[in-house]
PDB file of N, CA and C in Angstrom:
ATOM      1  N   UNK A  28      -5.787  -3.957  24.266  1.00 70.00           N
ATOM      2  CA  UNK A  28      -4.716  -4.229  23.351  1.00 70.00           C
ATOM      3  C   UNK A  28      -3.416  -4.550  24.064  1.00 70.00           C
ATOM      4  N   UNK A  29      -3.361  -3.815  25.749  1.00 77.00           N
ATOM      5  CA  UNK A  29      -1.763  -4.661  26.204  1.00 77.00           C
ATOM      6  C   UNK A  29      -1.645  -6.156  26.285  1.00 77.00           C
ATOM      7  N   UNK A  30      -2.687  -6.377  26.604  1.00 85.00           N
ATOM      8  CA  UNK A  30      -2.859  -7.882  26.619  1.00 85.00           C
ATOM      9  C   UNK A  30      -2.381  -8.877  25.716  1.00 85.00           C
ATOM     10  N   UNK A  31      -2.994  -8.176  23.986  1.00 82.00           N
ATOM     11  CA  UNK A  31      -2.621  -9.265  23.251  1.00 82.00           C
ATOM     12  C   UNK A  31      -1.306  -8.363  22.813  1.00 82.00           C
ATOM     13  N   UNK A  32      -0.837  -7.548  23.106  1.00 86.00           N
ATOM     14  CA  UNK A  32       0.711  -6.896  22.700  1.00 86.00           C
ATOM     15  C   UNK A  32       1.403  -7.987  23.284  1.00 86.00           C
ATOM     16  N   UNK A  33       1.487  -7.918  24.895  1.00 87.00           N
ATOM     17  CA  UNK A  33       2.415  -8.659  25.582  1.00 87.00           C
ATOM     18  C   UNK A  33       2.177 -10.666  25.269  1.00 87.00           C
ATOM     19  N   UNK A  34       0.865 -11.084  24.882  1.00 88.00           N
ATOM     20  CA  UNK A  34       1.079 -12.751  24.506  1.00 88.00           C
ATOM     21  C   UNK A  34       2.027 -12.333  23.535  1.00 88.00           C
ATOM     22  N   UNK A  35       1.743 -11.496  22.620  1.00 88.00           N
ATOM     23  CA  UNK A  35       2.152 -11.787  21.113  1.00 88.00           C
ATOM     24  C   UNK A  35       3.757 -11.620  21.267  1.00 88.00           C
ATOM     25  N   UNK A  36       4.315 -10.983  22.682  1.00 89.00           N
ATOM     26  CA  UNK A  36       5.444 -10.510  22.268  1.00 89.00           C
ATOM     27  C   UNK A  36       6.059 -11.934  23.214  1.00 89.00           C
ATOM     28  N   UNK A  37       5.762 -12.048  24.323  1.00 92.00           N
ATOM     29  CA  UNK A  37       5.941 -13.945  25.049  1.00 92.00           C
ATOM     30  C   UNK A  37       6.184 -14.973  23.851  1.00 92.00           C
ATOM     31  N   UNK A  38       4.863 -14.752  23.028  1.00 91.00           N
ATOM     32  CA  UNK A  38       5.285 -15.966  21.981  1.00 91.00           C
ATOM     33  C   UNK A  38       6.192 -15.740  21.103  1.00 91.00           C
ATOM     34  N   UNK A  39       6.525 -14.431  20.501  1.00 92.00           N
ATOM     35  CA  UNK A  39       7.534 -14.164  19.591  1.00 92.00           C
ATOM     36  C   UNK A  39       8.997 -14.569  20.471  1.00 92.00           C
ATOM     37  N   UNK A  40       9.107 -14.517  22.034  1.00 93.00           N
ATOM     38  CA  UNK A  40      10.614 -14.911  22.676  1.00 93.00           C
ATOM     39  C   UNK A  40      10.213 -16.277  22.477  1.00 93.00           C
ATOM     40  N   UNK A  41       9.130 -16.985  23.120  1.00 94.00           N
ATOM     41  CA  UNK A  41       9.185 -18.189  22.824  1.00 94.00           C
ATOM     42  C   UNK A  41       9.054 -19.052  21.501  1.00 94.00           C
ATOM     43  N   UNK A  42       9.156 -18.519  20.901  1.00 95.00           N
ATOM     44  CA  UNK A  42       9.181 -19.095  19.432  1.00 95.00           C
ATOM     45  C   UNK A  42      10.803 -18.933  19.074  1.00 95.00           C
ATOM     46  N   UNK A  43      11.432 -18.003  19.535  1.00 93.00           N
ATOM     47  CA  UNK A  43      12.950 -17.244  19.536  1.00 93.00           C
ATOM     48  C   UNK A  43      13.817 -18.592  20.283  1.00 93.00           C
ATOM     49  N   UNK A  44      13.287 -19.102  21.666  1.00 95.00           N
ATOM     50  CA  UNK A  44      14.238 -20.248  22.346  1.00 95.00           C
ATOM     51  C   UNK A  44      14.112 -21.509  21.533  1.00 95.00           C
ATOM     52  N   UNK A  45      12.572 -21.583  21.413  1.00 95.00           N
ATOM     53  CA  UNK A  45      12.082 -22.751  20.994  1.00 95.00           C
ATOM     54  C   UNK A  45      13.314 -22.846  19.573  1.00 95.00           C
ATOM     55  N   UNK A  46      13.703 -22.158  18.585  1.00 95.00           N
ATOM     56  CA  UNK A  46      14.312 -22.472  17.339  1.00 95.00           C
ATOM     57  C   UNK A  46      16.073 -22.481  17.755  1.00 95.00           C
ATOM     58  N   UNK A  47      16.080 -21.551  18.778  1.00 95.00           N
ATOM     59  CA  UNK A  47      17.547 -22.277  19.508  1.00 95.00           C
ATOM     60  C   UNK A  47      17.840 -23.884  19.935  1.00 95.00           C
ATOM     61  N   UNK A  48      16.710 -23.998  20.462  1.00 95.00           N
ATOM     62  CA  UNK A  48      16.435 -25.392  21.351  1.00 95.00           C
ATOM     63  C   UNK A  48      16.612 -26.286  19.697  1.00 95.00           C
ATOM     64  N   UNK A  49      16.046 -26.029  18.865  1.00 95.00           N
ATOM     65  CA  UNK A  49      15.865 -27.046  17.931  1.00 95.00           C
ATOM     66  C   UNK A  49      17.070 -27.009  17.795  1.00 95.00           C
ATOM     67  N   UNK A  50      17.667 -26.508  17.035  1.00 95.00           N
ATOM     68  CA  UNK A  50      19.166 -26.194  16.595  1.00 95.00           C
ATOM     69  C   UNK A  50      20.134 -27.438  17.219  1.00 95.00           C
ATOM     70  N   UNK A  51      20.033 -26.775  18.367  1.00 93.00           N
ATOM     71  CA  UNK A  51      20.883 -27.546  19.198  1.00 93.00           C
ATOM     72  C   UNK A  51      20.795 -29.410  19.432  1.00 93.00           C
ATOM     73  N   UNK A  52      19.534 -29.631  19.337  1.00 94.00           N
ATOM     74  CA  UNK A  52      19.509 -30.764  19.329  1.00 94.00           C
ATOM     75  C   UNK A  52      19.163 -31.472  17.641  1.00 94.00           C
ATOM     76  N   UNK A  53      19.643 -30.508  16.868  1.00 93.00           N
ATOM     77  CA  UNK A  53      19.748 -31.193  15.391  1.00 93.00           C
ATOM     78  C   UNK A  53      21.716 -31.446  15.553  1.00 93.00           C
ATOM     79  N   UNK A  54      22.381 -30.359  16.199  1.00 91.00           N
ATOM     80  CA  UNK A  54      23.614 -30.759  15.755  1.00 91.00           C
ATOM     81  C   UNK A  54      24.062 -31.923  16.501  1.00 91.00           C
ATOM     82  N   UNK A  55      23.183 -32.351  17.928  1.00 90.00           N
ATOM     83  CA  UNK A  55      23.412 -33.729  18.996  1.00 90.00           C
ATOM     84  C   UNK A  55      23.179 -34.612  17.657  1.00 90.00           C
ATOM     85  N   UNK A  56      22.127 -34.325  17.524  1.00 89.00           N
ATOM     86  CA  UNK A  56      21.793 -35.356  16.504  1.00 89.00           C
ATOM     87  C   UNK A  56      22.696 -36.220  15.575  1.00 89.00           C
ATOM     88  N   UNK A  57      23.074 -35.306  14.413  1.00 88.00           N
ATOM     89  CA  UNK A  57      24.191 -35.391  13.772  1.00 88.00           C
ATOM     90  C   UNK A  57      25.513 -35.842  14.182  1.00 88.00           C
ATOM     91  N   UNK A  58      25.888 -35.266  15.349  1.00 86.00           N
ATOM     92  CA  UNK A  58      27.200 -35.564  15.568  1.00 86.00           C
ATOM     93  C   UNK A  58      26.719 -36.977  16.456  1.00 86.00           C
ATOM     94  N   UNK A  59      25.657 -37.661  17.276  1.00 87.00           N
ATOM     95  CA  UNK A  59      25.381 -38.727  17.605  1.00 87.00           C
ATOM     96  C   UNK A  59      25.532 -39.753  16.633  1.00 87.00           C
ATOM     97  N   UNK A  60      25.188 -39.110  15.219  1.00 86.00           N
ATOM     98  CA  UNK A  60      25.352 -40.470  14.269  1.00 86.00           C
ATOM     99  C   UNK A  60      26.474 -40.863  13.496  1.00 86.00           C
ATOM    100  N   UNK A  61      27.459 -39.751  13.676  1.00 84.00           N
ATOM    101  CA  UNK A  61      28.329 -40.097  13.792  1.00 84.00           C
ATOM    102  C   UNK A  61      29.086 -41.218  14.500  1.00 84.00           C
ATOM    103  N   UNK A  62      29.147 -40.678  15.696  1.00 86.00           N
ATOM    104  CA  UNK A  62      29.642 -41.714  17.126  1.00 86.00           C
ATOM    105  C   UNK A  62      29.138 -42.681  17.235  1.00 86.00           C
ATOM    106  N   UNK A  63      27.618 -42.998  16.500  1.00 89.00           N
ATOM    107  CA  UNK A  63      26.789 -44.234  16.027  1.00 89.00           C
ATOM    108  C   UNK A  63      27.389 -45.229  14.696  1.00 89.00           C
ATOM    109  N   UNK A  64      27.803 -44.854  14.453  1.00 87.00           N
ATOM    110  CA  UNK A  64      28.551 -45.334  13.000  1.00 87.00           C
ATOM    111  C   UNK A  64      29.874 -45.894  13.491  1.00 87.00           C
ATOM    112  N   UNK A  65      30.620 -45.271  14.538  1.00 86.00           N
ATOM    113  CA  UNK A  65      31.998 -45.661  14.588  1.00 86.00           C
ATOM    114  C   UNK A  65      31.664 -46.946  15.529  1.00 86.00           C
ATOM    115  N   UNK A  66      30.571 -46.728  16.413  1.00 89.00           N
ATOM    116  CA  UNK A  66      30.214 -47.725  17.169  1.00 89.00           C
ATOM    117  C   UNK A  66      29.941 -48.904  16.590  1.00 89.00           C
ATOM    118  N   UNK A  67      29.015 -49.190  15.267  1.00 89.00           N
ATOM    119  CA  UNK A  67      28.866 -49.766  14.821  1.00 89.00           C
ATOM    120  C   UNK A  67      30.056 -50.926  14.257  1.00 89.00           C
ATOM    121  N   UNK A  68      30.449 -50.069  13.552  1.00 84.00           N
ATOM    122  CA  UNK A  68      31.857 -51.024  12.450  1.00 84.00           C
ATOM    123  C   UNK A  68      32.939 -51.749  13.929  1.00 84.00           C
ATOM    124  N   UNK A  69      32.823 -50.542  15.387  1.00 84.00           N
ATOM    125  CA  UNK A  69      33.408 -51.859  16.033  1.00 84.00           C
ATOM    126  C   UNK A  69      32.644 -52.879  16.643  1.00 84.00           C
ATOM    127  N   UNK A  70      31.148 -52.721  16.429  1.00 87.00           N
ATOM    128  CA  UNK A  70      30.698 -53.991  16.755  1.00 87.00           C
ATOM    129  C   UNK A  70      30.642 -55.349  15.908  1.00 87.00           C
ATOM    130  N   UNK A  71      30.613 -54.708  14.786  1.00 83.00           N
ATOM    131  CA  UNK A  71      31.289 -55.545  13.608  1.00 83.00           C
ATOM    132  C   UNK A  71      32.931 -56.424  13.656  1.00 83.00           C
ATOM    133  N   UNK A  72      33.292 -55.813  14.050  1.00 78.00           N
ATOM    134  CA  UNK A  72      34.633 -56.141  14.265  1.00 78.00           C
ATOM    135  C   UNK A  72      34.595 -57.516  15.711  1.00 78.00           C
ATOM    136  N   UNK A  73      34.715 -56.479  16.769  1.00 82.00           N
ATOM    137  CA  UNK A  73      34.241 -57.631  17.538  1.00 82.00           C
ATOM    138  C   UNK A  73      33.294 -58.768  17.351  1.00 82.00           C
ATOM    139  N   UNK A  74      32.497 -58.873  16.751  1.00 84.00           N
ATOM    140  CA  UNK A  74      31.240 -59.879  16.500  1.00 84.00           C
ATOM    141  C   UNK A  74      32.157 -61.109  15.332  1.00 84.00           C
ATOM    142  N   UNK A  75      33.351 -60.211  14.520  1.00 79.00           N
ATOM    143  CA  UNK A  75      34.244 -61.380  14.059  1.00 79.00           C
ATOM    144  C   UNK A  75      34.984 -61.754  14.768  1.00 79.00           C
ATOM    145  N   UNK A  76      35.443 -61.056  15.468  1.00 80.00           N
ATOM    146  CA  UNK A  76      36.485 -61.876  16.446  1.00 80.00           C
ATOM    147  C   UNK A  76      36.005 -63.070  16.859  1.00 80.00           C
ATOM    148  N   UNK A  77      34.913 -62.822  17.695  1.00 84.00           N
ATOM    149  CA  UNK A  77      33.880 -63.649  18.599  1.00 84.00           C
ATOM    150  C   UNK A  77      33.782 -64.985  17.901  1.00 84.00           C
ATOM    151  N   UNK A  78      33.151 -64.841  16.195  1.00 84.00           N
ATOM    152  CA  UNK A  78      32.507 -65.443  15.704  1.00 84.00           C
ATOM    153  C   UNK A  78      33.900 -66.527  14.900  1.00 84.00           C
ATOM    154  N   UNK A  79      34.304 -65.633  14.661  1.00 80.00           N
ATOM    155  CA  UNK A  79      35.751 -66.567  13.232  1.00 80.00           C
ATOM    156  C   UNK A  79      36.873 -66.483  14.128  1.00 80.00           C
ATOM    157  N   UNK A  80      37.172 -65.910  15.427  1.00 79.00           N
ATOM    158  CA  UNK A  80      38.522 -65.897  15.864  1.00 79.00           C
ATOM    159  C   UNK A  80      39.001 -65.222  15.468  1.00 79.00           C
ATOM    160  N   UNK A  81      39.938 -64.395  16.425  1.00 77.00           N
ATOM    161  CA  UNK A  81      40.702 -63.817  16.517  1.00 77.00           C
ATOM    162  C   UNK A  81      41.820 -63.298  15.627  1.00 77.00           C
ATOM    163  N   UNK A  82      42.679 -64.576  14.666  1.00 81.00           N
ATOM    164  CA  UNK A  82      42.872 -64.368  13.760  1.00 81.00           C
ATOM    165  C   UNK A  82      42.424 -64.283  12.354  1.00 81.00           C
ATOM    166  N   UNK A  83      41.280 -64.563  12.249  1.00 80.00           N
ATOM    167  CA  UNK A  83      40.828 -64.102  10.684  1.00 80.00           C
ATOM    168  C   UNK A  83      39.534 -63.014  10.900  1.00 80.00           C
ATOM    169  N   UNK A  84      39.265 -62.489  12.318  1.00 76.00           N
ATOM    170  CA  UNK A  84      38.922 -61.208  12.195  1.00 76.00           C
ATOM    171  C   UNK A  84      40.662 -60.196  11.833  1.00 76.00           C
ATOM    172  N   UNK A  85      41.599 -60.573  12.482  1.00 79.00           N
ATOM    173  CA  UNK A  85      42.626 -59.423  12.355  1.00 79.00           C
ATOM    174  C   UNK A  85      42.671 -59.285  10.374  1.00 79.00           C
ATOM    175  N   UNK A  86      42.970 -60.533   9.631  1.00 82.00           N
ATOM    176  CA  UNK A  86      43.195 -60.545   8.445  1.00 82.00           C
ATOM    177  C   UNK A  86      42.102 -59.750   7.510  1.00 82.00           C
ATOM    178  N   UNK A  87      40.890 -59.874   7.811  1.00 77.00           N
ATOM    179  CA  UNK A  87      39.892 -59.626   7.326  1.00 77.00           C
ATOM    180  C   UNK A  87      39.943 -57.537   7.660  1.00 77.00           C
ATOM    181  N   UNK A  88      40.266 -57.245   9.138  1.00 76.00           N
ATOM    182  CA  UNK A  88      40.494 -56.214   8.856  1.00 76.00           C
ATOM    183  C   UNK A  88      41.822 -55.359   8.384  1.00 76.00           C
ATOM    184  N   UNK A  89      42.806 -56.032   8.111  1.00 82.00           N
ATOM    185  CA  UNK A  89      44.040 -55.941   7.279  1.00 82.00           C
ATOM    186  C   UNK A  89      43.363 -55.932   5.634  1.00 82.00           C
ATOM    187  N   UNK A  90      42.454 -56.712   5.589  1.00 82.00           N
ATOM    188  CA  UNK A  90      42.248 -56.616   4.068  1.00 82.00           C
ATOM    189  C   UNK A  90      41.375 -55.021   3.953  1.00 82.00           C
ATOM    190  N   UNK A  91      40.518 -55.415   4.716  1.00 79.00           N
ATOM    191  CA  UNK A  91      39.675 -53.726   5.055  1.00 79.00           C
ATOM    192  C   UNK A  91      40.389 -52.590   4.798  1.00 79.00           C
ATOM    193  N   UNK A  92      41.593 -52.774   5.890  1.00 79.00           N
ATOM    194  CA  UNK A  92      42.040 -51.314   5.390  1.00 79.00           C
ATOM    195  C   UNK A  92      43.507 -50.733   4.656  1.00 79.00           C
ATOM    196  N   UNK A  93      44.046 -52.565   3.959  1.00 77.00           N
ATOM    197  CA  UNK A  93      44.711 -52.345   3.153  1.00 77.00           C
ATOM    198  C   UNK A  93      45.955 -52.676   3.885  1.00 77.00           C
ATOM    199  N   UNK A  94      46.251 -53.057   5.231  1.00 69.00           N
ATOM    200  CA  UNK A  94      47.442 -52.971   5.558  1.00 69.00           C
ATOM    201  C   UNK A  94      48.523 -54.485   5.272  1.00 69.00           C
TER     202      UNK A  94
END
């Protein structure tokens, strides 16, 4: 019986990191898609510049955000 005392008690710590470990890479996660999103809208941005020039990307984001 020490035998399966001590797996059972190994897997109960490792089951213990293992749900830390998750954790942690759910909040990367999240906060990645964030920083994914902001990335985005400026590739958007740039890709008008590129595409329509310089000035009717600026207008276009003046209309965007109202200024």
């Amino acid at each position: 019986m020490a035998t399966v005392d001590a797996t059972d008690a190994r897997l109960s710590t490792h089951e213990a990191v293992c749900a830390q470990r998750y954790e942690g890479i759910q909040k990367s996660f999240e906060s990645g898609s964030k920083r994914m999103a902001k990335i985005e809208y400026l590739l958007y941005a740039v890709i008008a510049a590129v595409l329509l020039g310089p000035g009717v990307a600026a207008e276009f984001v003046k209309k965007i955000f109202g200024l």
